[in-house]
Amino acid sequence: MLKQLTVLLLLCGCAGKPVATEIVVSAASSMTEAMQGVAAAFEVTHPGVAVRLNLSGSNVLARQIALGAPVDVFASAGAGPMDSLETADLLAPETRQIFAANRLVLIVPPSNPSGLSGWTDLAGPKVRRLAVGAVGVPVRTYAEAALRQAGLWDRIESRLIPSENVRQVLTVVASGEVDAGIVYATDAQLAHVAVLDTVAEALHPPIRYPVAVLAAAPHPELARAFVEVLLSPAGRDTLRRHGFSVPN
């Protein structure tokens, strides 16, 4: 009898530390450090609740959700992946909001071995390999739009090296495997790379990060509470500390 009681106590969390409720937040990899900060703040104000961050390319995360992954909150680096879920009625109504903005930059290895001087050099022979996100990844969408608008796409397309997400672009540039790469300004702060140029915002759609609660969220009330923390003054301060701008 005592053994059975012990098992029951462990299962219900009545013995020792309570079993934590876990919510899953799927977020774009470019948000890694900022989301870690927001998750930590949320856990402080919600004792007994743990946040599990699922970090990857926004298109990969949207595909996981569409296939039935149990996710509470989705934070995308662009509108496209979020649009696909909204079209499929997979977002909780009236929960989609813009919470952050970013800039696009051209980066090179620290020593800039190719001797690039700026954005327009992408049209010349110095760039043999340019790292960008894979098709469908928001950073690729922004980069391609900018390259097309600047009249550089036809000259550089055959030299593109696609990566699964923006953090992989950062890695291959920092290691010198490519001549240059296009990433978000916030990512460029995180690795030993040189920012060669800032891409003019007029060349691409505004870089805005939407967040939403999922219609099938296992913990809808906690999911809404997480979004509230993200949008709170403390959450906005966390975003700013990591280089994001926060729209009004």
PDB file of C-alpha atoms in Angstrom:
ATOM      1  CA  MET A   1       0.000   0.000   0.000  1.00  0.00           C
ATOM      2  CA  LEU A   2       2.802   2.433   0.916  1.00  0.00           C
ATOM      3  CA  LYS A   3       4.564   1.697  -2.388  1.00  0.00           C
ATOM      4  CA  GLN A   4       1.350   2.338  -4.348  1.00  0.00           C
ATOM      5  CA  LEU A   5       0.782   5.626  -2.499  1.00  0.00           C
ATOM      6  CA  THR A   6       4.330   6.758  -3.301  1.00  0.00           C
ATOM      7  CA  VAL A   7       3.818   6.047  -6.992  1.00  0.00           C
ATOM      8  CA  LEU A   8       0.551   8.032  -6.983  1.00  0.00           C
ATOM      9  CA  LEU A   9       2.212  10.971  -5.251  1.00  0.00           C
ATOM     10  CA  LEU A  10       5.008  11.022  -7.815  1.00  0.00           C
ATOM     11  CA  LEU A  11       2.589  10.852 -10.728  1.00  0.00           C
ATOM     12  CA  CYS A  12       0.456  13.729  -9.507  1.00  0.00           C
ATOM     13  CA  GLY A  13       3.429  15.836  -8.444  1.00  0.00           C
ATOM     14  CA  CYS A  14       2.301  15.852  -4.814  1.00  0.00           C
ATOM     15  CA  ALA A  15       5.652  14.614  -3.521  1.00  0.00           C
ATOM     16  CA  GLY A  16       8.532  17.047  -3.783  1.00  0.00           C
ATOM     17  CA  LYS A  17       8.701  19.490  -6.699  1.00  0.00           C
ATOM     18  CA  PRO A  18       5.430  19.734  -8.671  1.00  0.00           C
ATOM     19  CA  VAL A  19       5.439  18.455 -12.238  1.00  0.00           C
ATOM     20  CA  ALA A  20       5.769  21.527 -14.468  1.00  0.00           C
ATOM     21  CA  THR A  21       3.322  22.365 -17.204  1.00  0.00           C
ATOM     22  CA  GLU A  22       5.208  22.876 -20.472  1.00  0.00           C
ATOM     23  CA  ILE A  23       4.245  25.203 -23.282  1.00  0.00           C
ATOM     24  CA  VAL A  24       5.918  25.027 -26.683  1.00  0.00           C
ATOM     25  CA  VAL A  25       6.966  28.203 -28.473  1.00  0.00           C
ATOM     26  CA  SER A  26       8.146  27.730 -32.057  1.00  0.00           C
ATOM     27  CA  ALA A  27      10.249  30.745 -33.028  1.00  0.00           C
ATOM     28  CA  ALA A  28      12.461  31.805 -35.919  1.00  0.00           C
ATOM     29  CA  SER A  29      16.125  30.996 -35.296  1.00  0.00           C
ATOM     30  CA  SER A  30      17.024  34.691 -35.576  1.00  0.00           C
ATOM     31  CA  MET A  31      15.022  35.188 -32.363  1.00  0.00           C
ATOM     32  CA  THR A  32      16.987  32.622 -30.333  1.00  0.00           C
ATOM     33  CA  GLU A  33      18.615  34.830 -27.693  1.00  0.00           C
ATOM     34  CA  ALA A  34      15.712  37.260 -27.409  1.00  0.00           C
ATOM     35  CA  MET A  35      13.192  34.443 -26.990  1.00  0.00           C
ATOM     36  CA  GLN A  36      15.375  32.804 -24.368  1.00  0.00           C
ATOM     37  CA  GLY A  37      15.198  36.046 -22.408  1.00  0.00           C
ATOM     38  CA  VAL A  38      11.428  36.357 -22.791  1.00  0.00           C
ATOM     39  CA  ALA A  39      10.949  32.696 -21.849  1.00  0.00           C
ATOM     40  CA  ALA A  40      13.002  33.178 -18.683  1.00  0.00           C
ATOM     41  CA  ALA A  41      10.909  36.217 -17.709  1.00  0.00           C
ATOM     42  CA  PHE A  42       7.695  34.289 -18.360  1.00  0.00           C
ATOM     43  CA  GLU A  43       8.806  31.375 -16.172  1.00  0.00           C
ATOM     44  CA  VAL A  44       9.563  33.773 -13.300  1.00  0.00           C
ATOM     45  CA  THR A  45       6.047  35.191 -13.398  1.00  0.00           C
ATOM     46  CA  HIS A  46       4.400  31.807 -14.002  1.00  0.00           C
ATOM     47  CA  PRO A  47       5.822  29.366 -11.417  1.00  0.00           C
ATOM     48  CA  GLY A  48       5.407  25.732 -12.381  1.00  0.00           C
ATOM     49  CA  VAL A  49       5.282  26.500 -16.111  1.00  0.00           C
ATOM     50  CA  ALA A  50       8.249  25.690 -18.354  1.00  0.00           C
ATOM     51  CA  VAL A  51       8.770  27.127 -21.833  1.00  0.00           C
ATOM     52  CA  ARG A  52      10.234  24.815 -24.458  1.00  0.00           C
ATOM     53  CA  LEU A  53      11.622  26.760 -27.390  1.00  0.00           C
ATOM     54  CA  ASN A  54      11.541  25.096 -30.794  1.00  0.00           C
ATOM     55  CA  LEU A  55      13.937  27.165 -32.931  1.00  0.00           C
ATOM     56  CA  SER A  56      14.404  26.803 -36.684  1.00  0.00           C
ATOM     57  CA  GLY A  57      13.649  28.448 -40.012  1.00  0.00           C
ATOM     58  CA  SER A  58      10.165  29.963 -40.010  1.00  0.00           C
ATOM     59  CA  ASN A  59       9.075  27.898 -43.011  1.00  0.00           C
ATOM     60  CA  VAL A  60      10.207  24.675 -41.309  1.00  0.00           C
ATOM     61  CA  LEU A  61       8.277  25.586 -38.159  1.00  0.00           C
ATOM     62  CA  ALA A  62       5.134  26.435 -40.118  1.00  0.00           C
ATOM     63  CA  ARG A  63       5.347  23.081 -41.909  1.00  0.00           C
ATOM     64  CA  GLN A  64       5.655  21.272 -38.558  1.00  0.00           C
ATOM     65  CA  ILE A  65       2.558  23.050 -37.265  1.00  0.00           C
ATOM     66  CA  ALA A  66       0.614  22.293 -40.450  1.00  0.00           C
ATOM     67  CA  LEU A  67       1.465  18.613 -39.972  1.00  0.00           C
ATOM     68  CA  GLY A  68       0.016  18.625 -36.459  1.00  0.00           C
ATOM     69  CA  ALA A  69       2.929  19.423 -34.140  1.00  0.00           C
ATOM     70  CA  PRO A  70       1.572  20.434 -30.696  1.00  0.00           C
ATOM     71  CA  VAL A  71       2.637  24.086 -30.535  1.00  0.00           C
ATOM     72  CA  ASP A  72       1.215  26.864 -28.368  1.00  0.00           C
ATOM     73  CA  VAL A  73       2.812  29.978 -29.874  1.00  0.00           C
ATOM     74  CA  PHE A  74       4.404  30.662 -33.265  1.00  0.00           C
ATOM     75  CA  ALA A  75       6.773  33.601 -33.851  1.00  0.00           C
ATOM     76  CA  SER A  76       7.868  33.994 -37.470  1.00  0.00           C
ATOM     77  CA  ALA A  77      10.576  36.113 -39.082  1.00  0.00           C
ATOM     78  CA  GLY A  78       8.232  36.998 -41.919  1.00  0.00           C
ATOM     79  CA  ALA A  79       4.631  37.117 -43.044  1.00  0.00           C
ATOM     80  CA  GLY A  80       4.731  34.208 -45.514  1.00  0.00           C
ATOM     81  CA  PRO A  81       4.931  31.268 -43.070  1.00  0.00           C
ATOM     82  CA  MET A  82       2.345  32.895 -40.797  1.00  0.00           C
ATOM     83  CA  ASP A  83       0.057  33.595 -43.775  1.00  0.00           C
ATOM     84  CA  SER A  84       0.101  29.913 -44.724  1.00  0.00           C
ATOM     85  CA  LEU A  85      -1.143  28.931 -41.263  1.00  0.00           C
ATOM     86  CA  GLU A  86      -3.759  31.661 -41.181  1.00  0.00           C
ATOM     87  CA  THR A  87      -5.101  30.577 -44.567  1.00  0.00           C
ATOM     88  CA  ALA A  88      -5.441  27.042 -43.196  1.00  0.00           C
ATOM     89  CA  ASP A  89      -7.337  28.368 -40.117  1.00  0.00           C
ATOM     90  CA  LEU A  90      -4.589  27.147 -37.798  1.00  0.00           C
ATOM     91  CA  LEU A  91      -4.239  30.426 -35.853  1.00  0.00           C
ATOM     92  CA  ALA A  92      -6.415  31.408 -32.923  1.00  0.00           C
ATOM     93  CA  PRO A  93      -8.602  34.298 -34.128  1.00  0.00           C
ATOM     94  CA  GLU A  94      -7.383  37.837 -33.442  1.00  0.00           C
ATOM     95  CA  THR A  95      -4.108  36.743 -31.834  1.00  0.00           C
ATOM     96  CA  ARG A  96      -1.764  37.606 -34.711  1.00  0.00           C
ATOM     97  CA  GLN A  97       0.350  40.681 -33.972  1.00  0.00           C
ATOM     98  CA  ILE A  98       3.612  42.296 -35.112  1.00  0.00           C
ATOM     99  CA  PHE A  99       6.098  42.370 -32.248  1.00  0.00           C
ATOM    100  CA  ALA A 100       9.532  43.195 -33.720  1.00  0.00           C
ATOM    101  CA  ALA A 101      11.367  44.552 -36.753  1.00  0.00           C
ATOM    102  CA  ASN A 102      14.843  44.046 -38.194  1.00  0.00           C
ATOM    103  CA  ARG A 103      17.289  45.187 -40.891  1.00  0.00           C
ATOM    104  CA  LEU A 104      19.153  43.290 -43.598  1.00  0.00           C
ATOM    105  CA  VAL A 105      22.956  43.477 -43.817  1.00  0.00           C
ATOM    106  CA  LEU A 106      25.724  42.150 -46.043  1.00  0.00           C
ATOM    107  CA  ILE A 107      28.439  40.384 -44.049  1.00  0.00           C
ATOM    108  CA  VAL A 108      31.907  39.027 -44.906  1.00  0.00           C
ATOM    109  CA  PRO A 109      34.522  36.975 -43.038  1.00  0.00           C
ATOM    110  CA  PRO A 110      36.514  39.099 -40.559  1.00  0.00           C
ATOM    111  CA  SER A 111      39.512  39.594 -42.876  1.00  0.00           C
ATOM    112  CA  ASN A 112      37.299  40.162 -45.959  1.00  0.00           C
ATOM    113  CA  PRO A 113      39.598  38.002 -48.133  1.00  0.00           C
ATOM    114  CA  SER A 114      37.696  38.817 -51.322  1.00  0.00           C
ATOM    115  CA  GLY A 115      38.291  42.520 -50.829  1.00  0.00           C
ATOM    116  CA  LEU A 116      34.653  43.524 -51.153  1.00  0.00           C
ATOM    117  CA  SER A 117      33.777  47.152 -50.556  1.00  0.00           C
ATOM    118  CA  GLY A 118      29.980  47.150 -50.611  1.00  0.00           C
ATOM    119  CA  TRP A 119      26.633  45.883 -51.861  1.00  0.00           C
ATOM    120  CA  THR A 120      27.258  46.678 -55.528  1.00  0.00           C
ATOM    121  CA  ASP A 121      30.348  44.414 -55.558  1.00  0.00           C
ATOM    122  CA  LEU A 122      27.978  41.449 -55.626  1.00  0.00           C
ATOM    123  CA  ALA A 123      27.663  41.989 -59.368  1.00  0.00           C
ATOM    124  CA  GLY A 124      31.408  41.579 -59.926  1.00  0.00           C
ATOM    125  CA  PRO A 125      33.828  38.638 -60.102  1.00  0.00           C
ATOM    126  CA  LYS A 126      35.055  38.972 -56.509  1.00  0.00           C
ATOM    127  CA  VAL A 127      32.043  37.101 -55.149  1.00  0.00           C
ATOM    128  CA  ARG A 128      32.145  33.432 -56.082  1.00  0.00           C
ATOM    129  CA  ARG A 129      29.878  32.194 -53.286  1.00  0.00           C
ATOM    130  CA  LEU A 130      27.135  34.222 -51.568  1.00  0.00           C
ATOM    131  CA  ALA A 131      25.348  32.562 -48.649  1.00  0.00           C
ATOM    132  CA  VAL A 132      21.608  33.161 -48.339  1.00  0.00           C
ATOM    133  CA  GLY A 133      18.680  31.380 -46.722  1.00  0.00           C
ATOM    134  CA  ALA A 134      17.001  28.518 -48.545  1.00  0.00           C
ATOM    135  CA  VAL A 135      13.900  29.157 -50.631  1.00  0.00           C
ATOM    136  CA  GLY A 136      10.948  29.781 -48.306  1.00  0.00           C
ATOM    137  CA  VAL A 137      13.050  31.101 -45.422  1.00  0.00           C
ATOM    138  CA  PRO A 138      12.059  34.739 -44.770  1.00  0.00           C
ATOM    139  CA  VAL A 139      15.628  36.064 -44.895  1.00  0.00           C
ATOM    140  CA  ARG A 140      15.905  34.578 -48.408  1.00  0.00           C
ATOM    141  CA  THR A 141      12.652  36.275 -49.424  1.00  0.00           C
ATOM    142  CA  TYR A 142      13.947  39.656 -48.277  1.00  0.00           C
ATOM    143  CA  ALA A 143      17.403  39.114 -49.800  1.00  0.00           C
ATOM    144  CA  GLU A 144      16.027  37.985 -53.159  1.00  0.00           C
ATOM    145  CA  ALA A 145      13.686  40.969 -53.311  1.00  0.00           C
ATOM    146  CA  ALA A 146      16.585  43.326 -52.614  1.00  0.00           C
ATOM    147  CA  LEU A 147      18.865  41.688 -55.171  1.00  0.00           C
ATOM    148  CA  ARG A 148      16.166  41.840 -57.835  1.00  0.00           C
ATOM    149  CA  GLN A 149      15.252  45.430 -57.058  1.00  0.00           C
ATOM    150  CA  ALA A 150      18.924  46.439 -57.238  1.00  0.00           C
ATOM    151  CA  GLY A 151      19.346  44.691 -60.592  1.00  0.00           C
ATOM    152  CA  LEU A 152      21.842  42.178 -59.190  1.00  0.00           C
ATOM    153  CA  TRP A 153      19.807  38.961 -59.238  1.00  0.00           C
ATOM    154  CA  ASP A 154      20.668  37.714 -62.726  1.00  0.00           C
ATOM    155  CA  ARG A 155      24.384  38.175 -62.093  1.00  0.00           C
ATOM    156  CA  ILE A 156      24.517  36.528 -58.669  1.00  0.00           C
ATOM    157  CA  GLU A 157      21.834  33.789 -58.783  1.00  0.00           C
ATOM    158  CA  SER A 158      24.194  31.035 -59.983  1.00  0.00           C
ATOM    159  CA  ARG A 159      26.592  31.793 -57.114  1.00  0.00           C
ATOM    160  CA  LEU A 160      24.071  31.544 -54.271  1.00  0.00           C
ATOM    161  CA  ILE A 161      24.746  29.043 -51.489  1.00  0.00           C
ATOM    162  CA  PRO A 162      21.424  28.302 -49.745  1.00  0.00           C
ATOM    163  CA  SER A 163      21.339  27.531 -46.010  1.00  0.00           C
ATOM    164  CA  GLU A 164      18.541  26.076 -43.897  1.00  0.00           C
ATOM    165  CA  ASN A 165      18.233  29.215 -41.785  1.00  0.00           C
ATOM    166  CA  VAL A 166      19.903  32.539 -41.095  1.00  0.00           C
ATOM    167  CA  ARG A 167      22.162  31.131 -38.372  1.00  0.00           C
ATOM    168  CA  GLN A 168      23.700  28.706 -40.848  1.00  0.00           C
ATOM    169  CA  VAL A 169      24.412  31.632 -43.170  1.00  0.00           C
ATOM    170  CA  LEU A 170      26.195  33.303 -40.277  1.00  0.00           C
ATOM    171  CA  THR A 171      28.245  30.170 -39.587  1.00  0.00           C
ATOM    172  CA  VAL A 172      29.516  29.637 -43.141  1.00  0.00           C
ATOM    173  CA  VAL A 173      30.484  33.305 -43.472  1.00  0.00           C
ATOM    174  CA  ALA A 174      32.300  33.370 -40.129  1.00  0.00           C
ATOM    175  CA  SER A 175      34.227  30.220 -41.103  1.00  0.00           C
ATOM    176  CA  GLY A 176      35.292  31.697 -44.449  1.00  0.00           C
ATOM    177  CA  GLU A 177      33.530  29.020 -46.507  1.00  0.00           C
ATOM    178  CA  VAL A 178      31.879  31.731 -48.623  1.00  0.00           C
ATOM    179  CA  ASP A 179      32.826  35.223 -49.713  1.00  0.00           C
ATOM    180  CA  ALA A 180      29.807  36.963 -48.220  1.00  0.00           C
ATOM    181  CA  GLY A 181      26.318  36.425 -46.853  1.00  0.00           C
ATOM    182  CA  ILE A 182      23.066  38.241 -46.235  1.00  0.00           C
ATOM    183  CA  VAL A 183      21.643  38.087 -42.706  1.00  0.00           C
ATOM    184  CA  TYR A 184      19.649  40.166 -40.266  1.00  0.00           C
ATOM    185  CA  ALA A 185      21.462  42.940 -38.438  1.00  0.00           C
ATOM    186  CA  THR A 186      20.731  41.237 -35.104  1.00  0.00           C
ATOM    187  CA  ASP A 187      22.464  38.034 -36.215  1.00  0.00           C
ATOM    188  CA  ALA A 188      25.566  39.894 -37.380  1.00  0.00           C
ATOM    189  CA  GLN A 189      26.173  40.943 -33.762  1.00  0.00           C
ATOM    190  CA  LEU A 190      26.555  37.333 -32.653  1.00  0.00           C
ATOM    191  CA  ALA A 191      29.534  36.030 -34.627  1.00  0.00           C
ATOM    192  CA  HIS A 192      33.019  37.031 -35.670  1.00  0.00           C
ATOM    193  CA  VAL A 193      32.021  38.607 -38.977  1.00  0.00           C
ATOM    194  CA  ALA A 194      32.297  42.069 -40.518  1.00  0.00           C
ATOM    195  CA  VAL A 195      29.243  44.049 -41.579  1.00  0.00           C
ATOM    196  CA  LEU A 196      30.149  45.391 -44.999  1.00  0.00           C
ATOM    197  CA  ASP A 197      26.921  47.167 -45.885  1.00  0.00           C
ATOM    198  CA  THR A 198      23.352  47.731 -44.722  1.00  0.00           C
ATOM    199  CA  VAL A 199      20.796  46.879 -47.370  1.00  0.00           C
ATOM    200  CA  ALA A 200      18.511  49.803 -48.120  1.00  0.00           C
ATOM    201  CA  GLU A 201      15.056  49.128 -46.712  1.00  0.00           C
ATOM    202  CA  ALA A 202      13.492  50.479 -49.904  1.00  0.00           C
ATOM    203  CA  LEU A 203      14.860  47.430 -51.753  1.00  0.00           C
ATOM    204  CA  HIS A 204      12.780  44.843 -49.904  1.00  0.00           C
ATOM    205  CA  PRO A 205       9.499  44.455 -47.988  1.00  0.00           C
ATOM    206  CA  PRO A 206       9.627  45.654 -44.362  1.00  0.00           C
ATOM    207  CA  ILE A 207      11.120  43.015 -42.071  1.00  0.00           C
ATOM    208  CA  ARG A 208       8.423  42.435 -39.497  1.00  0.00           C
ATOM    209  CA  TYR A 209       8.034  39.555 -37.045  1.00  0.00           C
ATOM    210  CA  PRO A 210       4.463  38.325 -36.411  1.00  0.00           C
ATOM    211  CA  VAL A 211       3.433  36.194 -33.445  1.00  0.00           C
ATOM    212  CA  ALA A 212       0.207  34.252 -32.892  1.00  0.00           C
ATOM    213  CA  VAL A 213      -1.392  31.669 -30.636  1.00  0.00           C
ATOM    214  CA  LEU A 214      -2.224  28.422 -32.433  1.00  0.00           C
ATOM    215  CA  ALA A 215      -5.867  27.383 -32.747  1.00  0.00           C
ATOM    216  CA  ALA A 216      -4.977  23.924 -31.452  1.00  0.00           C
ATOM    217  CA  ALA A 217      -2.648  25.173 -28.708  1.00  0.00           C
ATOM    218  CA  PRO A 218      -2.506  22.578 -25.910  1.00  0.00           C
ATOM    219  CA  HIS A 219      -2.427  25.434 -23.360  1.00  0.00           C
ATOM    220  CA  PRO A 220      -4.290  28.383 -24.931  1.00  0.00           C
ATOM    221  CA  GLU A 221      -4.504  30.574 -21.826  1.00  0.00           C
ATOM    222  CA  LEU A 222      -0.796  30.172 -21.076  1.00  0.00           C
ATOM    223  CA  ALA A 223      -0.025  30.775 -24.750  1.00  0.00           C
ATOM    224  CA  ARG A 224      -1.891  34.085 -24.604  1.00  0.00           C
ATOM    225  CA  ALA A 225      -0.079  34.948 -21.401  1.00  0.00           C
ATOM    226  CA  PHE A 226       3.268  34.298 -23.097  1.00  0.00           C
ATOM    227  CA  VAL A 227       2.370  36.660 -25.938  1.00  0.00           C
ATOM    228  CA  GLU A 228       1.371  39.274 -23.352  1.00  0.00           C
ATOM    229  CA  VAL A 229       4.817  38.998 -21.757  1.00  0.00           C
ATOM    230  CA  LEU A 230       6.461  39.265 -25.183  1.00  0.00           C
ATOM    231  CA  LEU A 231       4.520  42.471 -25.886  1.00  0.00           C
ATOM    232  CA  SER A 232       4.963  43.908 -22.391  1.00  0.00           C
ATOM    233  CA  PRO A 233       7.460  46.703 -21.604  1.00  0.00           C
ATOM    234  CA  ALA A 234       9.836  44.063 -20.194  1.00  0.00           C
ATOM    235  CA  GLY A 235       9.528  41.929 -23.308  1.00  0.00           C
ATOM    236  CA  ARG A 236      10.076  44.934 -25.553  1.00  0.00           C
ATOM    237  CA  ASP A 237      13.169  45.880 -23.554  1.00  0.00           C
ATOM    238  CA  THR A 238      14.503  42.347 -24.051  1.00  0.00           C
ATOM    239  CA  LEU A 239      13.980  42.634 -27.803  1.00  0.00           C
ATOM    240  CA  ARG A 240      15.764  45.984 -27.918  1.00  0.00           C
ATOM    241  CA  ARG A 241      18.718  44.633 -25.934  1.00  0.00           C
ATOM    242  CA  HIS A 242      19.162  42.017 -28.650  1.00  0.00           C
ATOM    243  CA  GLY A 243      19.118  44.586 -31.438  1.00  0.00           C
ATOM    244  CA  PHE A 244      15.514  44.400 -32.610  1.00  0.00           C
ATOM    245  CA  SER A 245      13.404  47.477 -33.114  1.00  0.00           C
ATOM    246  CA  VAL A 246       9.899  47.394 -31.696  1.00  0.00           C
ATOM    247  CA  PRO A 247       7.039  48.832 -33.784  1.00  0.00           C
ATOM    248  CA  ASN A 248       4.474  50.967 -31.999  1.00  0.00           C
TER     249      ASN A 248
END
